[in-house]
Short mmCIF file of C-alpha atoms and ligand atoms in Angstrom, two decimals:
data_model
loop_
_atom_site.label_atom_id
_atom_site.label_comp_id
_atom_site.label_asym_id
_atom_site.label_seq_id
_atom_site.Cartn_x
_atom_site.Cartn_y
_atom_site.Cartn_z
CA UNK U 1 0.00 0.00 0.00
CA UNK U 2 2.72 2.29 1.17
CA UNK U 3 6.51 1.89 0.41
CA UNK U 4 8.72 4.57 2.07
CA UNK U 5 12.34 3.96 0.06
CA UNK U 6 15.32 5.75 1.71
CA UNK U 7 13.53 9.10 3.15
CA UNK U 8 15.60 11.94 4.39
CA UNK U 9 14.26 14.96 5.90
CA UNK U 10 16.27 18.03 6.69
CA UNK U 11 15.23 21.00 8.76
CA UNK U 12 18.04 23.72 9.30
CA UNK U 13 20.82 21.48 8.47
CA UNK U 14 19.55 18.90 11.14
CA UNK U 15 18.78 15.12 10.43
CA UNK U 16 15.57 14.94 10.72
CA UNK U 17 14.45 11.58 9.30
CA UNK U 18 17.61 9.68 8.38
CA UNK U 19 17.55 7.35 5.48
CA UNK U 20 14.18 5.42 6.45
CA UNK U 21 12.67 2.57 4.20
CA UNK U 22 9.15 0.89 5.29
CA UNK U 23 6.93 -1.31 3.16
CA UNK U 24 2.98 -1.25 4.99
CA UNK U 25 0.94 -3.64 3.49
CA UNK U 26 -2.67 -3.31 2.69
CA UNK U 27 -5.08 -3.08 5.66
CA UNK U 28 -1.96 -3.18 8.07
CA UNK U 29 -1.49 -1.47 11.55
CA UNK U 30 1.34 -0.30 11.99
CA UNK U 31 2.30 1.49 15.42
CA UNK U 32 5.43 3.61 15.18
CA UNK U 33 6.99 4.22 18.61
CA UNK U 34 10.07 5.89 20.27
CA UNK U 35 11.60 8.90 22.40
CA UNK U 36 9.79 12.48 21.97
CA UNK U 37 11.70 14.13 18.95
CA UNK U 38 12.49 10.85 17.55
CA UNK U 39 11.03 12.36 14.02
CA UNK U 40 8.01 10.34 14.42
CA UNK U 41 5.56 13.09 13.72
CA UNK U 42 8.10 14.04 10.42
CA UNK U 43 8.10 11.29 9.14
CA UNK U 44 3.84 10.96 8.85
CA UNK U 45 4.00 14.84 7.74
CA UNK U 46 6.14 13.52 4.51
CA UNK U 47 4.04 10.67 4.32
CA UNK U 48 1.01 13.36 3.63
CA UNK U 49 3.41 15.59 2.12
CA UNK U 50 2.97 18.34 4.66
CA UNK U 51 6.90 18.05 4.52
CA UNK U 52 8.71 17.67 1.54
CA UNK U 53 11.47 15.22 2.17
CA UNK U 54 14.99 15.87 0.41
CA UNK U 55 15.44 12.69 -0.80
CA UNK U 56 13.84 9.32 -1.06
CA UNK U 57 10.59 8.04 -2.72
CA UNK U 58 6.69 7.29 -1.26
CA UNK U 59 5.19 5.17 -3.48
CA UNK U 60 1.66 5.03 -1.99
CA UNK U 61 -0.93 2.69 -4.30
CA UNK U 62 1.60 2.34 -6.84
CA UNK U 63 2.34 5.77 -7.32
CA UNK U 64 5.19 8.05 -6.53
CA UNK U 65 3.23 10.78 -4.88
CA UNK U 66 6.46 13.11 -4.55
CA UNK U 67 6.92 13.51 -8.55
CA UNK U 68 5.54 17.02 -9.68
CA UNK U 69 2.70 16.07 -11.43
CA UNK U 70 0.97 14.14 -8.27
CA UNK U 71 -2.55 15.77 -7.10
CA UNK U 72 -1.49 16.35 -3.65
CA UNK U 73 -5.02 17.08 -2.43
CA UNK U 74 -6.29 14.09 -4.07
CA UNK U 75 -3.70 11.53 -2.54
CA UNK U 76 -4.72 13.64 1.22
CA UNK U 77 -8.41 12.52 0.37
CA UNK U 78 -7.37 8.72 0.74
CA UNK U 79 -4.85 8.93 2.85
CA UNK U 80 -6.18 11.24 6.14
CA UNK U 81 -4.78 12.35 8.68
CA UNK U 82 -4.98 13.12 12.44
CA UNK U 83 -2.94 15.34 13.36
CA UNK U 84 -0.72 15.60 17.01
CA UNK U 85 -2.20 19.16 17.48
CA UNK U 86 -5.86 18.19 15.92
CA UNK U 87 -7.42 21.46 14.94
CA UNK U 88 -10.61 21.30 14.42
CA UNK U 89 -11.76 24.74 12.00
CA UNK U 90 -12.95 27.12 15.86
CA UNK U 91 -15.59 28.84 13.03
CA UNK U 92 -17.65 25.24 12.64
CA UNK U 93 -19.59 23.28 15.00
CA UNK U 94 -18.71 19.70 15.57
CA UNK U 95 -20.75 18.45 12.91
CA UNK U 96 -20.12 21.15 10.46
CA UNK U 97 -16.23 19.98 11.19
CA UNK U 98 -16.88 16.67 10.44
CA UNK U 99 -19.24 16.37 7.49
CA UNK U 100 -18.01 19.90 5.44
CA UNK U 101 -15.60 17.99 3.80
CA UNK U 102 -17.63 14.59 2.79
CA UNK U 103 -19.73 17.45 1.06
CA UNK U 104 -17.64 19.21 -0.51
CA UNK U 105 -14.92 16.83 -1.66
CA UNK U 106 -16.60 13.80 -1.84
CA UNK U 107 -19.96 15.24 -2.35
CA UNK U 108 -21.96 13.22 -0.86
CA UNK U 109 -25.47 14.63 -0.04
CA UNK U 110 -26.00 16.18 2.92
CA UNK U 111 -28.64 14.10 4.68
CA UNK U 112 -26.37 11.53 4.49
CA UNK U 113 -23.03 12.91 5.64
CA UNK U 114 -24.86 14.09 8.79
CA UNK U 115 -26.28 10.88 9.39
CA UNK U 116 -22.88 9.01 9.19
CA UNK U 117 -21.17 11.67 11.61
CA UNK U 118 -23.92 11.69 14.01
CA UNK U 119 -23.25 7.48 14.24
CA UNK U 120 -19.88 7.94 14.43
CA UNK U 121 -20.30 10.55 17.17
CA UNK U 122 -22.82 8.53 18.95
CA UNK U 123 -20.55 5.91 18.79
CA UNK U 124 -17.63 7.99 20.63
CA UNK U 125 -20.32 8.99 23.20
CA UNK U 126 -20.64 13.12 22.29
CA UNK U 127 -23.36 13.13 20.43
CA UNK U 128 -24.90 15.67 22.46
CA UNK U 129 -22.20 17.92 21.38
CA UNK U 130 -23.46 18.22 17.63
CA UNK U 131 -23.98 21.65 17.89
CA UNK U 132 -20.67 22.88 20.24
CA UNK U 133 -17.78 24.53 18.58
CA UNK U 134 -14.63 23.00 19.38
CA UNK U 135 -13.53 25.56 22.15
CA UNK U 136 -16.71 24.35 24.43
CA UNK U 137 -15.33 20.72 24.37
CA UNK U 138 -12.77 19.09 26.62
CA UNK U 139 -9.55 18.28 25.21
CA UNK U 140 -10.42 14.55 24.68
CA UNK U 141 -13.35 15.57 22.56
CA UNK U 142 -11.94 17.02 20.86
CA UNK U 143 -9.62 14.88 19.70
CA UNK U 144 -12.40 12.28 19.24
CA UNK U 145 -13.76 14.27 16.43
CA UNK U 146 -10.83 14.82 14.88
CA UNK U 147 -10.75 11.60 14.18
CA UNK U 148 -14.29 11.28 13.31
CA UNK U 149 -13.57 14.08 11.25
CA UNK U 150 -10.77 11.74 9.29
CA UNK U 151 -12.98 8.79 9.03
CA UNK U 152 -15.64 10.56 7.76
CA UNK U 153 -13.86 10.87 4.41
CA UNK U 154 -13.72 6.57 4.43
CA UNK U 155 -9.85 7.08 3.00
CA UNK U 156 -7.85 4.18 2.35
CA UNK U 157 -4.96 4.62 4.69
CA UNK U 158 -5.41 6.57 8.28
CA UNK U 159 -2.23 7.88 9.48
CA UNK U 160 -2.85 8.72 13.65
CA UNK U 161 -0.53 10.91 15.28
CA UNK U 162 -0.23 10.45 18.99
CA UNK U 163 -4.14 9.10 18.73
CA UNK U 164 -4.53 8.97 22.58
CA UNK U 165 -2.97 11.67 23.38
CA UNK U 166 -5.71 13.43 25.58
CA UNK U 167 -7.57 10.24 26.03
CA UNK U 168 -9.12 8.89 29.15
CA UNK U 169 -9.03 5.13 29.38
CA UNK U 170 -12.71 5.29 28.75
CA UNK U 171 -11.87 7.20 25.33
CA UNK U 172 -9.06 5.17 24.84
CA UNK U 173 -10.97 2.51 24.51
CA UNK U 174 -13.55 3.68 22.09
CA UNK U 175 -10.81 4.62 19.98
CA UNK U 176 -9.22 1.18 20.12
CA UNK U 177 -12.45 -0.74 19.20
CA UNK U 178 -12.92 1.76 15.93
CA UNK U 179 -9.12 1.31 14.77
CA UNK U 180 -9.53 -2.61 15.27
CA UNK U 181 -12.71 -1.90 13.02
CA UNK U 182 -10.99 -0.16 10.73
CA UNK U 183 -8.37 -2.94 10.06
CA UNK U 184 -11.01 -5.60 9.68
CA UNK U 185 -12.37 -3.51 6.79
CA UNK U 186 -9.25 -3.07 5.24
CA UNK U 187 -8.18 0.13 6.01
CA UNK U 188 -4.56 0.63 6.32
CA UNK U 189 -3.23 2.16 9.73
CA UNK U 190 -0.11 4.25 10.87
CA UNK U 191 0.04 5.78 13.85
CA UNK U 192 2.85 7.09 16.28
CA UNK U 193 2.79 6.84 19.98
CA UNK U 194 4.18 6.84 22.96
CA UNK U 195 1.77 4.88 24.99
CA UNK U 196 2.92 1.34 23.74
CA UNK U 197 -0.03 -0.42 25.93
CA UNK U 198 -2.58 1.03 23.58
CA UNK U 199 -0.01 0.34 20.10
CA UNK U 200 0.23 -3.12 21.61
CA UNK U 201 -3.31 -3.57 21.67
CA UNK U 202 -4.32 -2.44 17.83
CA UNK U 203 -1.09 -2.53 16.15
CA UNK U 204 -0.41 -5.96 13.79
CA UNK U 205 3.41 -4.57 13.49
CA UNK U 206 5.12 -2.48 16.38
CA UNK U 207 8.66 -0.61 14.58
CA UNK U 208 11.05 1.66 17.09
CA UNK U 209 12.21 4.48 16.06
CA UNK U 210 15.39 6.63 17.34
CA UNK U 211 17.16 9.49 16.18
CA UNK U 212 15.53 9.89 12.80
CA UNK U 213 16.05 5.95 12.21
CA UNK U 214 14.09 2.76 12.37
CA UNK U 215 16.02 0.37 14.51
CA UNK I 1 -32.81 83.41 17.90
CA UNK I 2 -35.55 83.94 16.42
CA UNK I 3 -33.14 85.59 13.16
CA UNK I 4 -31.84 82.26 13.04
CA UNK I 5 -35.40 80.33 13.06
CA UNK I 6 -36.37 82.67 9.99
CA UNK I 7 -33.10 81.81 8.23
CA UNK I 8 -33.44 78.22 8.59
CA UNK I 9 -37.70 78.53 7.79
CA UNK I 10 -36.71 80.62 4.45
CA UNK I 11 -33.96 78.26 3.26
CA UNK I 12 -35.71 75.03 4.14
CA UNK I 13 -39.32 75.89 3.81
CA UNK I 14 -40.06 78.86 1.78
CA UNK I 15 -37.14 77.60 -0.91
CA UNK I 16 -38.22 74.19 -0.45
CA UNK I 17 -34.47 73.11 1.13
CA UNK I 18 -35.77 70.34 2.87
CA UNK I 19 -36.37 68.54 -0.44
CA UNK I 20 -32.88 68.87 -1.83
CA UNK I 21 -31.74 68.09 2.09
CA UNK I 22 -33.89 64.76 2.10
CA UNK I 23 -32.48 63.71 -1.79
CA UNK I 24 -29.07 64.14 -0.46
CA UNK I 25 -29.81 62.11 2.41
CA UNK I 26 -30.98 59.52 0.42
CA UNK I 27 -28.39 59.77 -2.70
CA UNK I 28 -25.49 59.59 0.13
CA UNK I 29 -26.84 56.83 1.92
CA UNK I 30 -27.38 54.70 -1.49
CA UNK I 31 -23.94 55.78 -2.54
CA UNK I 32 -22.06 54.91 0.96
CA UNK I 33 -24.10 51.26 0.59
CA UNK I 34 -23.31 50.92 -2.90
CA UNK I 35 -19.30 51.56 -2.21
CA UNK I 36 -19.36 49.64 0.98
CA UNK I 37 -20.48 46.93 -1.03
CA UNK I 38 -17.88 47.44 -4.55
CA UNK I 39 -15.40 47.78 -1.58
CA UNK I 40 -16.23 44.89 0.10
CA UNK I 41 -15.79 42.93 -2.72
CA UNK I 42 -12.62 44.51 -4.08
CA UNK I 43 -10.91 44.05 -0.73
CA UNK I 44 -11.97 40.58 -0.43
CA UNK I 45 -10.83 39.65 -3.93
CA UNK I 46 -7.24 41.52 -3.49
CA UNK I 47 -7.11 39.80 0.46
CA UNK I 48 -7.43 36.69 -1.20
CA UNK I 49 -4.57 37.65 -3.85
CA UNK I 50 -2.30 37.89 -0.72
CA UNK I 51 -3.26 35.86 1.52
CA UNK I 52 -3.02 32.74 -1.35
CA UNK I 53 0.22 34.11 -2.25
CA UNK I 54 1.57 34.07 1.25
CA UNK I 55 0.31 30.56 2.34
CA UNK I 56 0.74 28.79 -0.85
CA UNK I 57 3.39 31.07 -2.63
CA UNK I 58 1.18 30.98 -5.80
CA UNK I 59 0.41 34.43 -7.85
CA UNK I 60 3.11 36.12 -7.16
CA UNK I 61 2.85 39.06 -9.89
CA UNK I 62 -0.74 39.24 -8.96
CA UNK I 63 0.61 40.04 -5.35
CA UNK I 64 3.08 42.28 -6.61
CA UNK I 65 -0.09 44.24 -8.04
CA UNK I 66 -2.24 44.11 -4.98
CA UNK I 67 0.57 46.06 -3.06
CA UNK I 68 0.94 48.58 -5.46
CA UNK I 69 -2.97 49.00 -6.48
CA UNK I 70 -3.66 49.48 -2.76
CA UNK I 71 -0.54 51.63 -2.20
CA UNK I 72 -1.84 53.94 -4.15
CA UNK I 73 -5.01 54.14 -3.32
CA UNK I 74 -4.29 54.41 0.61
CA UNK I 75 -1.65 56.73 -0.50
CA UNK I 76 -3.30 60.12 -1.91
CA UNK I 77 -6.40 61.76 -1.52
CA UNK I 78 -9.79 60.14 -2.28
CA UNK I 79 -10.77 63.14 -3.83
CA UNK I 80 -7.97 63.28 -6.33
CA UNK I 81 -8.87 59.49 -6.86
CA UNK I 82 -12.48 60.82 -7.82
CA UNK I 83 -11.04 63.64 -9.77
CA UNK I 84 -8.79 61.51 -11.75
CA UNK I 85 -11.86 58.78 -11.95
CA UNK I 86 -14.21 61.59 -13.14
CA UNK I 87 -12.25 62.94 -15.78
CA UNK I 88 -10.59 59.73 -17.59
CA UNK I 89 -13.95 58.63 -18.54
CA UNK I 90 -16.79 60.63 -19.09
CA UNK I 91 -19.21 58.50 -16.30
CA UNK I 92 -22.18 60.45 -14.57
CA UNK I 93 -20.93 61.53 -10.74
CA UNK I 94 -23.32 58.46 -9.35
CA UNK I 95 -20.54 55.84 -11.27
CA UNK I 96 -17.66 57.51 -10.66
CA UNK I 97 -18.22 58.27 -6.83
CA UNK I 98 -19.16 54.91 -6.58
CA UNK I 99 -16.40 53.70 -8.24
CA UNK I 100 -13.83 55.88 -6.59
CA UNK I 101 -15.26 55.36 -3.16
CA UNK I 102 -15.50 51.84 -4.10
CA UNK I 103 -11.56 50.99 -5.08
CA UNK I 104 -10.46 53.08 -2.18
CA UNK I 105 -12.33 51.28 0.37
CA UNK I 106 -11.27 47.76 -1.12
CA UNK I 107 -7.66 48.98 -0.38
CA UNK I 108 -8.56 49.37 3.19
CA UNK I 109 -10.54 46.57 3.35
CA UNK I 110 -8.23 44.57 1.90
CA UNK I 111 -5.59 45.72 4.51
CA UNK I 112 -8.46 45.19 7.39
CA UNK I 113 -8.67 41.13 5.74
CA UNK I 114 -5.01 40.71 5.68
CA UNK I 115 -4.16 41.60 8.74
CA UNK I 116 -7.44 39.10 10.30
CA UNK I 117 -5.92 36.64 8.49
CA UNK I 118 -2.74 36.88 10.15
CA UNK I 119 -4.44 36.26 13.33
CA UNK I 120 -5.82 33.28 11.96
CA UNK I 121 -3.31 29.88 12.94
CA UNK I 122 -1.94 28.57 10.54
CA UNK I 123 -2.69 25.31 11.22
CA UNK I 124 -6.32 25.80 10.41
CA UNK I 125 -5.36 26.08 7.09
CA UNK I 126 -2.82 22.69 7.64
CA UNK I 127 -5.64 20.66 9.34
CA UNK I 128 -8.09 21.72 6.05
CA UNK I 129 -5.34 20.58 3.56
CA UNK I 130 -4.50 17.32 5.11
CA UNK I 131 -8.72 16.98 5.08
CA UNK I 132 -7.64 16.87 0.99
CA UNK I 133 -8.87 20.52 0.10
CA UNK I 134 -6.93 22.47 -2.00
CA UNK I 135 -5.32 24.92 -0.72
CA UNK I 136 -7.91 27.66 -2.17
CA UNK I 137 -10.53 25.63 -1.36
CA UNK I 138 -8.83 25.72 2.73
CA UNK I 139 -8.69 29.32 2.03
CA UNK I 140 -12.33 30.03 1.45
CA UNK I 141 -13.84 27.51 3.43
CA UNK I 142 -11.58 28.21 6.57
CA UNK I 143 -9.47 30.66 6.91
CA UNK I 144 -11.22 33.86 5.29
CA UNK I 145 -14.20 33.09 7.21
CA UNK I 146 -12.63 33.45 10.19
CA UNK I 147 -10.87 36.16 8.90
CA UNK I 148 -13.41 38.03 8.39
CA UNK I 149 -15.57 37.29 11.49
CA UNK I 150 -12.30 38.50 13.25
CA UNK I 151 -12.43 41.73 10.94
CA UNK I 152 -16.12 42.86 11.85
CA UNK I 153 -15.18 45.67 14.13
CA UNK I 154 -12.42 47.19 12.00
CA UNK I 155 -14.71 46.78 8.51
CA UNK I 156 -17.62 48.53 10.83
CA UNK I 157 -14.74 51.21 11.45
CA UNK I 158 -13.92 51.64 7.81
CA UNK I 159 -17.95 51.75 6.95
CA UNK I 160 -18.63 54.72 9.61
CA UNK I 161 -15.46 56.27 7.54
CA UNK I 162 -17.00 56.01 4.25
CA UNK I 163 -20.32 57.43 5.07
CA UNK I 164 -18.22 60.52 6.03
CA UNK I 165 -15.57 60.47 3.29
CA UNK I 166 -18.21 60.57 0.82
CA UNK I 167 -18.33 64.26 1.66
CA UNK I 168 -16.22 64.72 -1.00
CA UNK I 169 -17.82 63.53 -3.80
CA UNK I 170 -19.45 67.19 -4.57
CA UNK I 171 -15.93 67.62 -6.94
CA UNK I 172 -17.49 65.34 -9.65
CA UNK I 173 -20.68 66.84 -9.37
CA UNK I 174 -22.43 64.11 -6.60
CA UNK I 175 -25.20 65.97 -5.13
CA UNK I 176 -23.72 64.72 -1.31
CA UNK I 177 -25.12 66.44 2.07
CA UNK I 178 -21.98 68.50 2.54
CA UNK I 179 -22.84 69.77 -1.33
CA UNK I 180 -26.75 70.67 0.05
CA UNK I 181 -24.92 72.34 2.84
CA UNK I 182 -22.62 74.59 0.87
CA UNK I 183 -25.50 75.56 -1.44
CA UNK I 184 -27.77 76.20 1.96
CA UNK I 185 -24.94 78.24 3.22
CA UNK I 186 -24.68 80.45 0.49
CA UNK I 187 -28.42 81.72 0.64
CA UNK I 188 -28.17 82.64 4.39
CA UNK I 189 -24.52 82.73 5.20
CA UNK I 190 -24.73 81.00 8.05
CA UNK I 191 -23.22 77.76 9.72
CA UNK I 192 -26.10 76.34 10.97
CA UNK I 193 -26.38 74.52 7.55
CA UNK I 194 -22.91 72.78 8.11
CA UNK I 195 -24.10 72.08 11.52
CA UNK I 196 -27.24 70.35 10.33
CA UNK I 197 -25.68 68.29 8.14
CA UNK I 198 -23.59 67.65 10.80
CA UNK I 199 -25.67 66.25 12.90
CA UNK I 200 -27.30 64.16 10.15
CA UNK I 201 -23.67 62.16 9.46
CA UNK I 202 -23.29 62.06 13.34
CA UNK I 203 -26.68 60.46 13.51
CA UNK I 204 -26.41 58.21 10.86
CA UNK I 205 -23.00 56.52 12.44
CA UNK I 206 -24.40 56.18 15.44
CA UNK I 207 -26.99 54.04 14.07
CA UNK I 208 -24.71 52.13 12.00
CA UNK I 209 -22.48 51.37 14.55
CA UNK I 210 -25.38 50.66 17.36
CA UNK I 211 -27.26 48.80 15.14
CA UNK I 212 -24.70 46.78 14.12
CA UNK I 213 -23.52 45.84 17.66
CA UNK I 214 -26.81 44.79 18.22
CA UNK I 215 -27.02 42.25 15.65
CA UNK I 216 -23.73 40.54 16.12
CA UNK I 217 -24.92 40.43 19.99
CA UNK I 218 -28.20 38.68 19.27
CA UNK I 219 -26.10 36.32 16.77
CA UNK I 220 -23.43 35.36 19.31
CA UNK I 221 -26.58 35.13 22.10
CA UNK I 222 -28.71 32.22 19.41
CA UNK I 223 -25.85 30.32 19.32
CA UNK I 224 -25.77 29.95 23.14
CA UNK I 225 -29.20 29.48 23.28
CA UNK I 226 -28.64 27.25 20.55
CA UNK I 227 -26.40 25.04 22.10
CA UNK I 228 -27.76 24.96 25.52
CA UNK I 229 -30.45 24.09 24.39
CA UNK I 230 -28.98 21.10 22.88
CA UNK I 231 -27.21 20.11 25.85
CA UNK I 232 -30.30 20.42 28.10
CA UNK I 233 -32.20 18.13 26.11
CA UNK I 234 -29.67 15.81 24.00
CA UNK I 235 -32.00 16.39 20.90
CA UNK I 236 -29.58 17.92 17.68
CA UNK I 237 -31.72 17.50 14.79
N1 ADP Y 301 9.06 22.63 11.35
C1 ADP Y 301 10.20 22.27 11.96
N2 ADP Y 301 11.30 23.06 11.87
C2 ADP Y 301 12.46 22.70 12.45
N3 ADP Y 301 12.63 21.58 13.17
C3 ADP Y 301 11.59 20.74 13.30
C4 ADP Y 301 10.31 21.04 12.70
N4 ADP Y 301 9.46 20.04 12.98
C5 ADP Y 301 10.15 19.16 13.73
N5 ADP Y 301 11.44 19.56 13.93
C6 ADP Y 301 12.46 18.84 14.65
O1 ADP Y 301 12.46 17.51 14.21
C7 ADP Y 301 12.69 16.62 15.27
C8 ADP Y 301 11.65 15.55 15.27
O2 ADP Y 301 10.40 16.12 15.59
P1 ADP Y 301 9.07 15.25 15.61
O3 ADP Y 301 8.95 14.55 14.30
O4 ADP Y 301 7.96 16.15 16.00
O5 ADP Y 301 9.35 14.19 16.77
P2 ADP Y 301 8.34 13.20 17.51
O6 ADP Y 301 6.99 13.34 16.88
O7 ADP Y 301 8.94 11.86 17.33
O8 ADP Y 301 8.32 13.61 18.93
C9 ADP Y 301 12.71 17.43 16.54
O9 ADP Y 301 14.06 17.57 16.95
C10 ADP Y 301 12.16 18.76 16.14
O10 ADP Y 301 12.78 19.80 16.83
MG1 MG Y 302 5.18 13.98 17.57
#
């Protein structure tokens, strides 16, 4: 699904990401883990392209999505992303966060965008806050509809960073049994933590990371 | 007193001032909407020049425009702007104040967006890429709306301004309160005419500016009503 061949990322003349290589099959989980500043975060940004890398190829579903004439927004749609920071847009309410972009990339109808993000939020128990915007919800809700916000585009490949983050074990979880879910239906995972109890519990492949390297 | 009661009864009554008064009030009101709204758009459409150029690094001549267009314009005198307007084509006085008052308010406004936009983080417009919009797409869907919500007390500002500025216009012939005034003063040679029109403009902004607080009170009020209500009683839909 994903091949990462010889990746180097550079910021300010540091080593960022050192010469990685990763092959993720289809409908994998793969849990990244390591030290704080390991370049864990880095190296999903390049997988999205938020970074350009200085050298090194992504081949993600057989193509190389760092030549010139890839559609970055287009590769985004199927692979999303949760970011460590997930900023949910302050000027929408939860479920304009979550189902604006089903309707406008994908566009699905509305009726049934909001019907799939009020399951999924039912499902992560904050239904009742449909109608908040994000700075009236704790910091675990919030990052629970970030990620709702990511599923709702049903992408191919889910890349989580730090998913648990501002969790609560009852969150946690929630979040476990819907990645688990994810991987049955064959959606590809990579996340980053550093809570390896939950990576242990979802991830089908567990790969350490250290100074920019995979070890 | 009573000399200036029969100075203001002859010129407003007697010579029928009040109509020409009331037509003024009207014309500058129309024309102060009609520029607010030319301006509006302007600035929004030279915001988004610069704001795409500086998040994406895209149209960069076009930015290199922007600056200068709205140099200029924030640079000399709107009524030299009208002038020049006013005599490059031959347009009646209601298209070139409009026009005039128009460009030079989209300079400000576009200064007014920029600047919101700056406020806005910048990794609202990250979190709406990595969603798979492109990056205008992340620009109009989240960032200038925030923008812009930010902006509301500085574009009220620059509204209150205009309906002012547009005292001016009388140089290409815009029949404009302060023009009624001038004309008023002339047949009694008196202030009082500059002081009633006066106290129309002052009125005027004070409306504006309560009226407007108002409404974006009542807005941000529904949507805590809005959402309390939703928490109260777990129904959304
Ligand atoms: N935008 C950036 N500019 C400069 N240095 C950065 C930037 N982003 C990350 N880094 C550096 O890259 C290293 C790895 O960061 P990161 O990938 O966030 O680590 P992790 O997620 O594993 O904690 C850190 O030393 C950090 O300082
Ligand atoms: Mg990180």
């Amino acid at each position: 699904m994903i091949e990462v061949k010889r990746l180097v990322k550079v910021f300010n003349g540091c080593t960022v990401l050192d010469d990685v290589s990763i092959k993720i099959e289809k409908s994998e989980c793969v849990f990244i883990y390591g030290p704080s500043g390991a370049g864990k975060s880095t190296f999903l940004r390049c997988l999205n392209l938020l970074e350009r890398p200085a050298s090194g190829d992504i081949v993600f579903a057989g193509q190389n999505i760092l030549s010139p004439d890839c559609d970055v927004s287009k590769v985004r749609q199927r692979m999303g992303m949760v970011c460590q920071e997930f900023d949910l847009f302050t000027n929408y309410t939860v479920l304009d966060n979550i189902t604006l972009a089903p309707i406008k990339l994908l566009k699905k109808p509305a009726e049934e965008a909001i019907n799939e993000g009020c399951e999924l939020l039912e499902r992560f128990g904050i239904w009742d806050k449909i109608y908040s915007l994000p700075c009236r919800l704790s910091g675990g809700q919030r990052q629970c509809v970030a990620i709702i916000r990511a599923l709702m585009m049903s992408p191919d490949v889910i890349l989580f960073d730090e998913p648990t983050s501002a969790l609560d074990n009852q969150m946690q979880l929630g979040v476990r049994d819907v990645v688990r879910d994810l991987c049955k239906s064959g959606v590809t995972i990579v996340g980053t933590t550093h809570n390896s109890r939950f990576a242990e519990s979802v991830a089908t492949r567990m790969v350490q990371m250290e100074g920019g390297r995979l070890v | 007193m009573s000399d200036l009661t029969n100075s203001m009864y002859g010129v407003l009554v007697a010579r029928a001032g009040y109509i020409a008064l009331v037509r003024a009030f009207r014309d500058t009101l129309v024309l102060t909407c009609c520029s607010a709204v030319l301006g509006l758009v302007v600035g929004v459409l030279l915001a988004f020049v610069r704001v795409r150029y500086r998040f994406s690094g895209r149209w960069r001549v076009a930015n290199r425009a922007v600056i200068c267009f709205v140099q200029i314009f924030r640079g000399t005198p709107v009524m030299l702007q009208l002038l020049v307007f006013g005599n490059l084509w031959r347009l009646s006085p209601w298209l070139v104040a409009i026009l005039g008052f128009g460009f030079n308010s989209g300079a400000y406004v576009s200064e007014i967006l920029r600047a919101s936009v700056g406020e806005v983080d910048s990794s609202q417009y990250e979190s709406a890429c990595v969603l798979g919009f492109s990056d205008y797409q992340a620009l109009r869907l989240v960032v200038l709306p925030q923008a812009i919500k930010n902006s509301v007390p500085a574009l009220l500002n620059e509204f209150c301004s205009l309906i002012k500025e547009t005292a001016v216009a009388g140089v290409v012939g815009f029949q404009c309160l302060a023009q009624v005034a001038t004309v008023m003063n002339s047949n009694s040679s008196r202030a009082w005419p500059y002081v009633l029109v006066g106290v129309l403009y002052f009125i005027v902004t004070l409306v504006v500016s309560c009226g407007l607080n108002r409404i974006r009170r009542a807005v941000a009020a529904r949507e805590i009503r809005r959402e309390r209500l939703v928490e109260k009683t777990g129904v959304g839909i």
